[in-house]
Short mmCIF file of C-alpha atoms in Angstrom, two decimals:
data_model
loop_
_atom_site.label_atom_id
_atom_site.label_comp_id
_atom_site.label_asym_id
_atom_site.label_seq_id
_atom_site.Cartn_x
_atom_site.Cartn_y
_atom_site.Cartn_z
CA MET A 22 51.02 51.87 98.83
CA GLU A 23 54.36 52.26 100.77
CA ASN A 24 56.20 50.24 98.17
CA ILE A 25 55.02 52.37 95.17
CA ASN A 26 55.67 55.55 97.19
CA GLU A 27 59.11 54.48 97.71
CA ARG A 28 59.47 53.49 94.15
CA ILE A 29 58.42 56.94 92.85
CA GLU A 30 60.78 58.53 95.34
CA ASN A 31 63.69 56.58 94.17
CA TYR A 32 62.81 57.37 90.43
CA TRP A 33 62.86 61.14 91.19
CA ASP A 34 66.06 60.75 93.23
CA GLU A 35 67.76 59.47 90.18
CA ARG A 36 66.30 62.11 87.92
CA SER A 37 67.06 65.06 90.24
CA GLU A 38 70.28 66.51 88.82
CA ASP A 39 69.12 66.50 85.20
CA PHE A 40 65.68 67.73 86.21
CA SER A 41 67.34 70.61 88.20
CA ARG A 42 69.40 71.55 85.15
CA VAL A 43 66.35 71.71 82.94
CA ARG A 44 64.57 73.90 85.59
CA ARG A 45 67.63 76.34 85.84
CA MET A 46 67.45 76.72 82.02
CA GLU A 47 63.78 77.74 82.45
CA ILE A 48 64.64 80.24 85.17
CA ALA A 49 67.27 81.83 83.19
CA GLY A 50 65.53 81.97 79.88
CA ALA A 51 62.29 83.16 78.16
CA ASP A 52 60.04 80.67 79.98
CA PHE A 53 60.45 82.40 83.24
CA ALA A 54 58.59 85.44 82.17
CA ALA A 55 55.81 83.50 80.46
CA TRP A 56 55.25 81.37 83.50
CA ASN A 57 55.38 84.53 85.82
CA LYS A 58 52.70 86.19 83.68
CA ILE A 59 50.11 83.26 83.60
CA ILE A 60 50.46 82.39 87.29
CA ALA A 61 50.33 86.02 88.48
CA GLU A 62 46.99 86.50 86.53
CA HIS A 63 45.45 83.67 88.54
CA LEU A 64 46.77 84.58 91.96
CA PRO A 65 44.51 86.38 94.66
CA ALA A 66 45.57 89.91 95.54
CA GLY A 67 48.12 90.61 98.23
CA LYS A 68 51.13 88.94 99.92
CA LEU A 69 50.12 85.24 99.90
CA LYS A 70 51.16 82.08 101.88
CA ILE A 71 51.70 79.52 99.21
CA LEU A 72 52.14 75.75 99.20
CA ASP A 73 54.24 74.36 96.36
CA VAL A 74 53.37 70.75 96.31
CA GLY A 75 55.98 68.55 94.54
CA THR A 76 58.41 71.38 94.26
CA GLY A 77 61.02 69.32 92.49
CA ALA A 78 64.00 71.59 92.07
CA GLY A 79 62.10 74.66 93.22
CA PHE A 80 61.05 76.37 89.98
CA PHE A 81 57.72 77.74 91.35
CA ALA A 82 59.51 78.42 94.80
CA VAL A 83 61.91 80.69 92.83
CA LEU A 84 59.23 82.41 90.72
CA LEU A 85 56.62 82.80 93.55
CA SER A 86 59.29 84.19 96.12
CA LYS A 87 60.40 86.71 93.44
CA LEU A 88 56.72 87.88 93.27
CA GLY A 89 57.10 88.64 97.06
CA HIS A 90 55.15 85.64 98.43
CA SER A 91 55.88 83.37 101.31
CA VAL A 92 56.52 79.97 99.84
CA THR A 93 56.69 76.45 101.43
CA GLY A 94 57.82 73.61 99.07
CA ILE A 95 57.33 69.99 99.77
CA ASP A 96 58.65 66.91 97.92
CA MET A 97 59.17 63.20 98.65
CA SER A 98 62.48 63.15 97.06
CA ASN A 99 65.47 64.22 99.32
CA LYS A 100 67.73 64.85 96.20
CA MET A 101 65.07 67.07 94.73
CA LEU A 102 64.81 69.01 97.80
CA ALA A 103 68.56 69.44 97.83
CA GLU A 104 68.39 70.77 94.31
CA ALA A 105 65.51 73.08 95.28
CA ARG A 106 67.75 74.38 97.99
CA LYS A 107 70.54 75.10 95.88
CA ASN A 108 68.54 76.92 93.30
CA ILE A 109 66.59 79.02 95.80
CA SER A 110 70.09 80.19 97.07
CA ALA A 111 71.65 80.54 93.76
CA PHE A 112 68.85 82.94 92.62
CA ASN A 113 68.78 84.88 95.78
CA CYS A 114 65.37 83.87 96.96
CA ARG A 115 63.77 82.52 100.21
CA ALA A 116 61.52 79.68 100.70
CA GLU A 117 61.05 76.76 103.19
CA PHE A 118 61.39 73.10 102.03
CA PHE A 119 60.10 70.01 103.71
CA LYS A 120 60.09 66.31 102.79
CA MET A 121 56.51 65.36 102.89
CA ASN A 122 53.88 63.26 101.16
CA ALA A 123 51.61 65.31 98.96
CA GLN A 124 48.77 62.83 100.02
CA GLU A 125 49.38 63.21 103.79
CA LEU A 126 50.12 67.07 104.56
CA LYS A 127 51.34 67.90 107.98
CA PHE A 128 49.67 71.30 107.93
CA ALA A 129 46.73 72.62 109.75
CA ASP A 130 43.34 73.12 108.10
CA LYS A 131 43.07 76.51 105.99
CA THR A 132 46.75 77.29 106.30
CA PHE A 133 47.40 78.52 102.70
CA ASP A 134 45.98 81.15 100.26
CA VAL A 135 47.22 79.18 97.33
CA VAL A 136 48.32 75.58 96.53
CA ILE A 137 50.20 75.19 93.40
CA SER A 138 51.54 72.02 91.54
CA ARG A 139 53.24 71.21 88.26
CA ASN A 140 53.52 67.75 86.74
CA LEU A 141 52.87 65.88 89.83
CA THR A 142 49.38 64.50 89.89
CA TRP A 143 50.08 62.07 87.13
CA THR A 144 52.59 60.41 89.42
CA LEU A 145 50.50 60.10 92.59
CA PRO A 146 49.09 56.68 93.89
CA ASP A 147 45.98 58.43 95.26
CA VAL A 148 44.99 61.66 93.59
CA VAL A 149 41.67 61.60 95.30
CA GLN A 150 43.33 61.67 98.74
CA ALA A 151 45.85 64.43 97.42
CA TYR A 152 43.14 66.68 96.15
CA ARG A 153 41.25 66.24 99.40
CA GLU A 154 44.27 67.33 101.43
CA TRP A 155 44.99 70.27 99.16
CA HIS A 156 41.35 71.37 99.66
CA ARG A 157 41.76 70.94 103.45
CA VAL A 158 44.74 73.29 103.79
CA LEU A 159 43.36 76.01 101.67
CA LYS A 160 41.67 79.03 103.18
CA ILE A 161 37.96 79.66 102.09
CA GLY A 162 38.43 81.67 98.85
CA GLY A 163 41.98 80.18 98.41
CA VAL A 164 43.19 79.01 94.76
CA LEU A 165 44.58 75.76 93.69
CA ILE A 166 46.51 75.85 90.52
CA ASN A 167 47.37 72.57 88.90
CA PHE A 168 49.51 72.15 85.73
CA ASP A 169 49.68 68.57 84.58
CA SER A 170 49.57 66.37 81.36
CA ASN A 171 47.51 63.31 80.45
CA TYR A 172 50.29 60.81 80.25
CA GLY A 173 48.13 57.76 80.86
CA ASP A 174 48.08 56.34 77.56
CA LYS A 175 51.57 57.45 76.56
CA ASN A 176 54.56 55.15 76.23
CA PHE A 177 57.79 56.92 77.13
CA MET A 178 60.02 54.76 75.24
CA ASN A 179 57.84 55.55 71.98
CA GLU A 180 56.86 59.11 72.59
CA ASN A 181 59.02 62.19 71.79
CA THR A 182 58.84 63.45 75.31
CA CYS A 183 61.28 65.68 77.03
CA ALA A 184 62.76 62.63 78.72
CA LYS A 185 63.51 60.82 75.35
CA GLY A 186 67.25 61.19 74.61
CA GLU A 187 67.73 62.75 78.00
CA VAL A 188 67.12 59.86 80.29
CA GLU A 189 68.55 56.21 80.01
CA ASP A 190 66.11 53.64 78.63
CA GLU A 191 66.07 51.84 81.89
CA MET A 192 64.75 54.95 83.71
CA LEU A 193 62.05 55.25 80.90
CA ILE A 194 60.94 51.74 81.37
CA GLU A 195 60.75 52.24 85.15
CA CYS A 196 58.63 55.49 84.60
CA ASN A 197 56.37 53.53 82.26
CA GLU A 198 56.04 50.78 84.80
CA ILE A 199 55.32 53.21 87.56
CA LYS A 200 52.57 55.26 85.54
CA ASN A 201 50.86 52.10 84.44
CA SER A 202 50.39 50.97 87.93
CA LEU A 203 48.64 54.16 88.94
CA ARG A 204 44.94 54.60 88.92
CA ILE A 205 45.19 58.10 87.57
CA SER A 206 46.45 56.81 84.35
CA THR A 207 43.09 55.24 83.58
CA HIS A 208 41.29 58.44 83.75
CA SER A 209 40.37 60.98 81.07
CA ARG A 210 42.12 64.12 81.99
CA PRO A 211 41.61 67.04 82.90
CA THR A 212 37.80 66.15 82.79
CA TRP A 213 38.13 63.70 85.62
CA ASP A 214 40.06 66.17 87.76
CA ILE A 215 37.41 68.91 87.08
CA ASP A 216 34.60 66.76 87.96
CA PHE A 217 36.13 65.46 91.08
CA LEU A 218 37.24 68.99 92.31
CA LYS A 219 33.77 70.17 91.92
CA THR A 220 32.49 67.59 94.48
CA LEU A 221 34.96 69.12 97.00
CA GLY A 222 33.66 72.47 96.67
CA PHE A 223 35.86 74.23 94.08
CA GLU A 224 34.68 76.57 91.39
CA ILE A 225 36.68 75.52 88.34
CA SER A 226 38.27 77.15 85.07
CA CYS A 227 40.68 75.16 82.87
CA ASP A 228 42.91 75.84 80.00
CA ALA A 229 43.44 72.68 77.78
CA ASP A 230 46.92 73.41 76.89
CA ILE A 231 49.10 76.22 78.00
CA ALA A 232 52.24 74.84 76.42
CA PRO A 233 52.34 77.35 73.64
CA ILE A 234 52.11 80.06 76.19
CA VAL A 235 55.02 78.92 78.54
CA HIS A 236 57.40 76.95 76.41
CA LYS A 237 59.24 79.76 74.84
CA SER A 238 62.84 78.70 75.02
CA LYS A 239 64.72 77.38 72.12
CA THR A 240 67.13 75.32 74.32
CA VAL A 241 64.86 73.64 76.72
CA PRO A 242 63.59 70.27 75.96
CA TYR A 243 59.56 70.05 75.80
CA ASP A 244 57.13 67.36 75.68
CA PRO A 245 54.71 67.70 72.54
CA ILE A 246 51.98 66.43 74.97
CA ALA A 247 49.36 69.11 76.00
CA LEU A 248 49.97 70.90 79.29
CA PHE A 249 46.63 71.57 80.86
CA ALA A 250 45.96 74.25 83.59
CA ILE A 251 43.29 74.08 86.27
CA TYR A 252 42.52 77.05 88.37
CA ALA A 253 40.15 76.19 91.25
CA THR A 254 38.69 78.42 93.89
CA LYS A 255 37.68 76.99 97.16
CA LYS A 256 34.06 78.09 97.93
CA ILE A 257 33.36 75.60 100.78
#
């Protein structure tokens, strides 16, 4: 497990600058308002304590802090976290960032009102453990919001993904090899996610594809692959 975690971390270190550039395009463009609207509609009322898991370049940290919430972002990639800190400063926002494994959270039980993640679970070696941890740190009545895509049977060398043409072939090959080594790639998603989250005590709603809602910019490269959204409320 340690070797695959290190391999994933190294991959995202290599992608960090280009990834951050795209996220800044989203923040500065039409996508930001679209993401703002869909997330705000699914947040509990009040000023919230939010954990942004796999914060990457800090897109959600910027968005949620601008909505007035207290945001903690975690990521395994030091270079991604460096980009997140740059972006949170550039957009005059505040958030805390820590290097941390999404599958082994260093927070007490029932710490957060919301756990949010985007395009992370498809890269995790143990999504079952990650979901258990996210459930653990949520307060009763708290909300898990997970945006992800079903990349399991995709080949990044062949698919017209956002990385195609933006990332060197050797990195696409590495991404394919990592993805194909992960158990989550064998599951039918988001059906598998929904079924498992229900066993943890979540009440679930799901949108099969929000890409048409949040992909509004004419300059940002997008995947043609559906972007599903899981909204899960912790009942027990």
